[in-house]
């Protein structure tokens, strides 16, 4: 089974994340970045599927030069090969354009049996690219899978909601986005880290995908960030001094905020 | 609440930039594994003096830690610097865990890899790399530590023909992994000088009682090896090692890992202490706001950073194949001595809290007391350096 996993290089959630002052886009260059944690679940799921049978796992990313770090991590975990779509014109692309570039890249890789993605990025947190991508590729979209079983020509996924868990079946080829409940991503073994050095990474530009600069990027985006401001520092918490009435004060504090 | 602009000691030194991406990835994997598989249990293991070493070995092997810097036979073949950085993370958890890995990889597996026959390597190394088989290394004896040449363990040839069996008798002491090992690399005097033997631990006459009552390295198995007329085939001898240079080459490997490892213990102490002093209030302000505290923190940071720079430098020399044994002595002497001093100083900042297993500082300090004298005591390393400087051997 051939699987393509779409991954994203995102600013480390532990780092001081910021935006570019010139165009309000996410700063991906001056902030430490890594493979989006939510995408690690998709990589892990792909590896488990292939390890239980056979096949090739290809990871695809769209991003600046630093995004090769995300691919490298996926290769270290065990993916077989990687594709990095990099083009200055892509800077500032919205979800629609990202899904367009990913779709073209996946078509160029060769239509796989299964496309896996994370449930969302940890920076944009929109979670819409998987469905857009499925639409562009003409694939059934199974989103937010917390369990996945792959058969010969179909997949069965469990989708946990607040009220019920749905079991969904889709014919292959299909696109499945996975949640952080689906597995426990491995950390790369030393052999995986050593082997990753020798794995193929293709680098494609827009022209390689038959796309032109005016189809992507900030100017083509349907949505734009018009302004941003840093979150104000957290206010110091209220300290209740117990003068024999501490319990009452705590209770009224909680009641005022409708916690009790 | 610590100011978000504060830096960790090693961030202050900027040593991260000196580590290449692959070595960092290896280091990060070790850190991630330890965070879930080891750290949550350490206080209990140390307190009880019981460590599930066999299960732990499988976990360490799965990641690729065992014999990681050896080539082939199921080993990952990483750089020496990566091995050092892995030791640093392991010892930031506990010296006992690092000792398990050091003894398996640098002493037992290295001895087989460097001095063993092709058959030895095929028989043992792949299973030792996965952690299914555990090795130990017997050089030190109850009465012979810094002077191993005086060893009493003796291997006698049964008859004089080629291919005749050996019979080993003697006692080895302070042997990490001894009681849980599947194979012991035992160094013994013969009529032909000191030779190494691979002793399967189920061989009749071999026993390895655990040493009890340790106040240091409690999360580690330490044993005595008793060889009571252990009969071995001729093929049990490591064919390529002749004389003390065999075991000493292995010790040199393990010492290299300690150069980095000890710093891990120191880093852990310092990180815990920085957090503690930020939150501990004394006379209505944090302990971190006092000048005497800051003087201690600054001095400890200097020694940690200097030790890290030395370790990384020696790592590069080892990767280039030019590291000399006396340079290993520089690193082992300095970094263990300074790490022990840091652990003790951190204890002073934690006050009484520092003496329990709730904080790692006295556990690290107690562990480092062993690290200070094993794999060559500080004094022996001083003498190695002294000889390099003066040309005068002053060991005896």
PDB file of N, CA and C in Angstrom, chain A residues 16 72 76 187-191 193-194 197 234, chain B residues 22 26 29-30 33 63-65 68 74 76-77:
ATOM      1  N   UNK A  16       8.919  31.469  21.336  1.00  0.00           N
ATOM      2  CA  UNK A  16       8.251  32.766  21.269  1.00  0.00           C
ATOM      3  C   UNK A  16       7.769  32.955  19.839  1.00  0.00           C
ATOM      4  N   UNK A  72      12.826  15.657   7.427  1.00  0.00           N
ATOM      5  CA  UNK A  72      13.904  14.818   7.978  1.00  0.00           C
ATOM      6  C   UNK A  72      13.404  14.040   9.196  1.00  0.00           C
ATOM      7  N   UNK A  76      13.384  10.124   9.599  1.00  0.00           N
ATOM      8  CA  UNK A  76      14.048   9.475  10.744  1.00  0.00           C
ATOM      9  C   UNK A  76      13.091   8.524  11.454  1.00  0.00           C
ATOM     10  N   UNK A 187       9.630   7.832  18.832  1.00  0.00           N
ATOM     11  CA  UNK A 187      10.749   8.743  18.631  1.00  0.00           C
ATOM     12  C   UNK A 187      11.731   8.019  17.727  1.00  0.00           C
ATOM     13  N   UNK A 188      12.429   8.760  16.876  1.00  0.00           N
ATOM     14  CA  UNK A 188      13.300   8.089  15.908  1.00  0.00           C
ATOM     15  C   UNK A 188      14.362   7.240  16.608  1.00  0.00           C
ATOM     16  N   UNK A 189      14.530   5.998  16.134  1.00  0.00           N
ATOM     17  CA  UNK A 189      15.625   5.174  16.653  1.00  0.00           C
ATOM     18  C   UNK A 189      16.923   5.641  16.004  1.00  0.00           C
ATOM     19  N   UNK A 190      18.041   5.244  16.618  1.00  0.00           N
ATOM     20  CA  UNK A 190      19.326   5.697  16.066  1.00  0.00           C
ATOM     21  C   UNK A 190      19.526   5.176  14.654  1.00  0.00           C
ATOM     22  N   UNK A 191      19.067   3.941  14.418  1.00  0.00           N
ATOM     23  CA  UNK A 191      19.199   3.407  13.063  1.00  0.00           C
ATOM     24  C   UNK A 191      18.357   4.221  12.090  1.00  0.00           C
ATOM     25  N   UNK A 193      17.637   7.360  12.413  1.00  0.00           N
ATOM     26  CA  UNK A 193      18.318   8.647  12.233  1.00  0.00           C
ATOM     27  C   UNK A 193      19.481   8.499  11.257  1.00  0.00           C
ATOM     28  N   UNK A 194      20.217   7.395  11.405  1.00  0.00           N
ATOM     29  CA  UNK A 194      21.360   7.185  10.512  1.00  0.00           C
ATOM     30  C   UNK A 194      20.871   6.903   9.082  1.00  0.00           C
ATOM     31  N   UNK A 197      19.650   9.783   6.446  1.00  0.00           N
ATOM     32  CA  UNK A 197      20.619  10.558   5.655  1.00  0.00           C
ATOM     33  C   UNK A 197      20.641  10.104   4.201  1.00  0.00           C
ATOM     34  N   UNK A 234       0.059  37.673  31.192  1.00  0.00           N
ATOM     35  CA  UNK A 234      -0.971  37.196  32.121  1.00  0.00           C
ATOM     36  C   UNK A 234      -0.950  38.001  33.418  1.00  0.00           C
TER      37      UNK A 234
ATOM     38  N   UNK B  22      22.222  15.797  13.196  1.00  0.00           N
ATOM     39  CA  UNK B  22      21.988  14.384  13.430  1.00  0.00           C
ATOM     40  C   UNK B  22      22.254  14.012  14.895  1.00  0.00           C
ATOM     41  N   UNK B  26      19.599  12.460  17.703  1.00  0.00           N
ATOM     42  CA  UNK B  26      19.851  11.297  18.557  1.00  0.00           C
ATOM     43  C   UNK B  26      19.656  11.687  20.022  1.00  0.00           C
ATOM     44  N   UNK B  29      15.982  12.028  20.869  1.00  0.00           N
ATOM     45  CA  UNK B  29      15.288  10.742  21.015  1.00  0.00           C
ATOM     46  C   UNK B  29      15.567  10.118  22.382  1.00  0.00           C
ATOM     47  N   UNK B  30      16.820  10.225  22.821  1.00  0.00           N
ATOM     48  CA  UNK B  30      17.167   9.678  24.141  1.00  0.00           C
ATOM     49  C   UNK B  30      16.383  10.407  25.225  1.00  0.00           C
ATOM     50  N   UNK B  33      12.723   9.341  25.214  1.00  0.00           N
ATOM     51  CA  UNK B  33      12.521   7.998  25.760  1.00  0.00           C
ATOM     52  C   UNK B  33      12.648   8.031  27.286  1.00  0.00           C
ATOM     53  N   UNK B  63      15.738   1.612  21.066  1.00  0.00           N
ATOM     54  CA  UNK B  63      16.132   2.938  20.575  1.00  0.00           C
ATOM     55  C   UNK B  63      17.458   2.873  19.822  1.00  0.00           C
ATOM     56  N   UNK B  64      18.320   1.951  20.205  1.00  0.00           N
ATOM     57  CA  UNK B  64      19.619   1.828  19.532  1.00  0.00           C
ATOM     58  C   UNK B  64      20.788   2.267  20.390  1.00  0.00           C
ATOM     59  N   UNK B  65      20.553   2.388  21.717  1.00  0.00           N
ATOM     60  CA  UNK B  65      21.588   2.921  22.605  1.00  0.00           C
ATOM     61  C   UNK B  65      22.727   1.945  22.878  1.00  0.00           C
ATOM     62  N   UNK B  68      25.914   1.765  20.454  1.00  0.00           N
ATOM     63  CA  UNK B  68      25.464   2.682  19.400  1.00  0.00           C
ATOM     64  C   UNK B  68      26.585   3.183  18.505  1.00  0.00           C
ATOM     65  N   UNK B  74      24.291  -5.212  13.927  1.00  0.00           N
ATOM     66  CA  UNK B  74      23.075  -4.687  14.555  1.00  0.00           C
ATOM     67  C   UNK B  74      23.270  -3.392  15.311  1.00  0.00           C
ATOM     68  N   UNK B  76      24.161   0.762  15.626  1.00  0.00           N
ATOM     69  CA  UNK B  76      23.717   1.893  14.811  1.00  0.00           C
ATOM     70  C   UNK B  76      24.867   2.590  14.087  1.00  0.00           C
ATOM     71  N   UNK B  77      26.075   2.557  14.655  1.00  0.00           N
ATOM     72  CA  UNK B  77      27.212   3.198  13.994  1.00  0.00           C
ATOM     73  C   UNK B  77      27.159   4.714  14.008  1.00  0.00           C
TER      74      UNK B  77
END
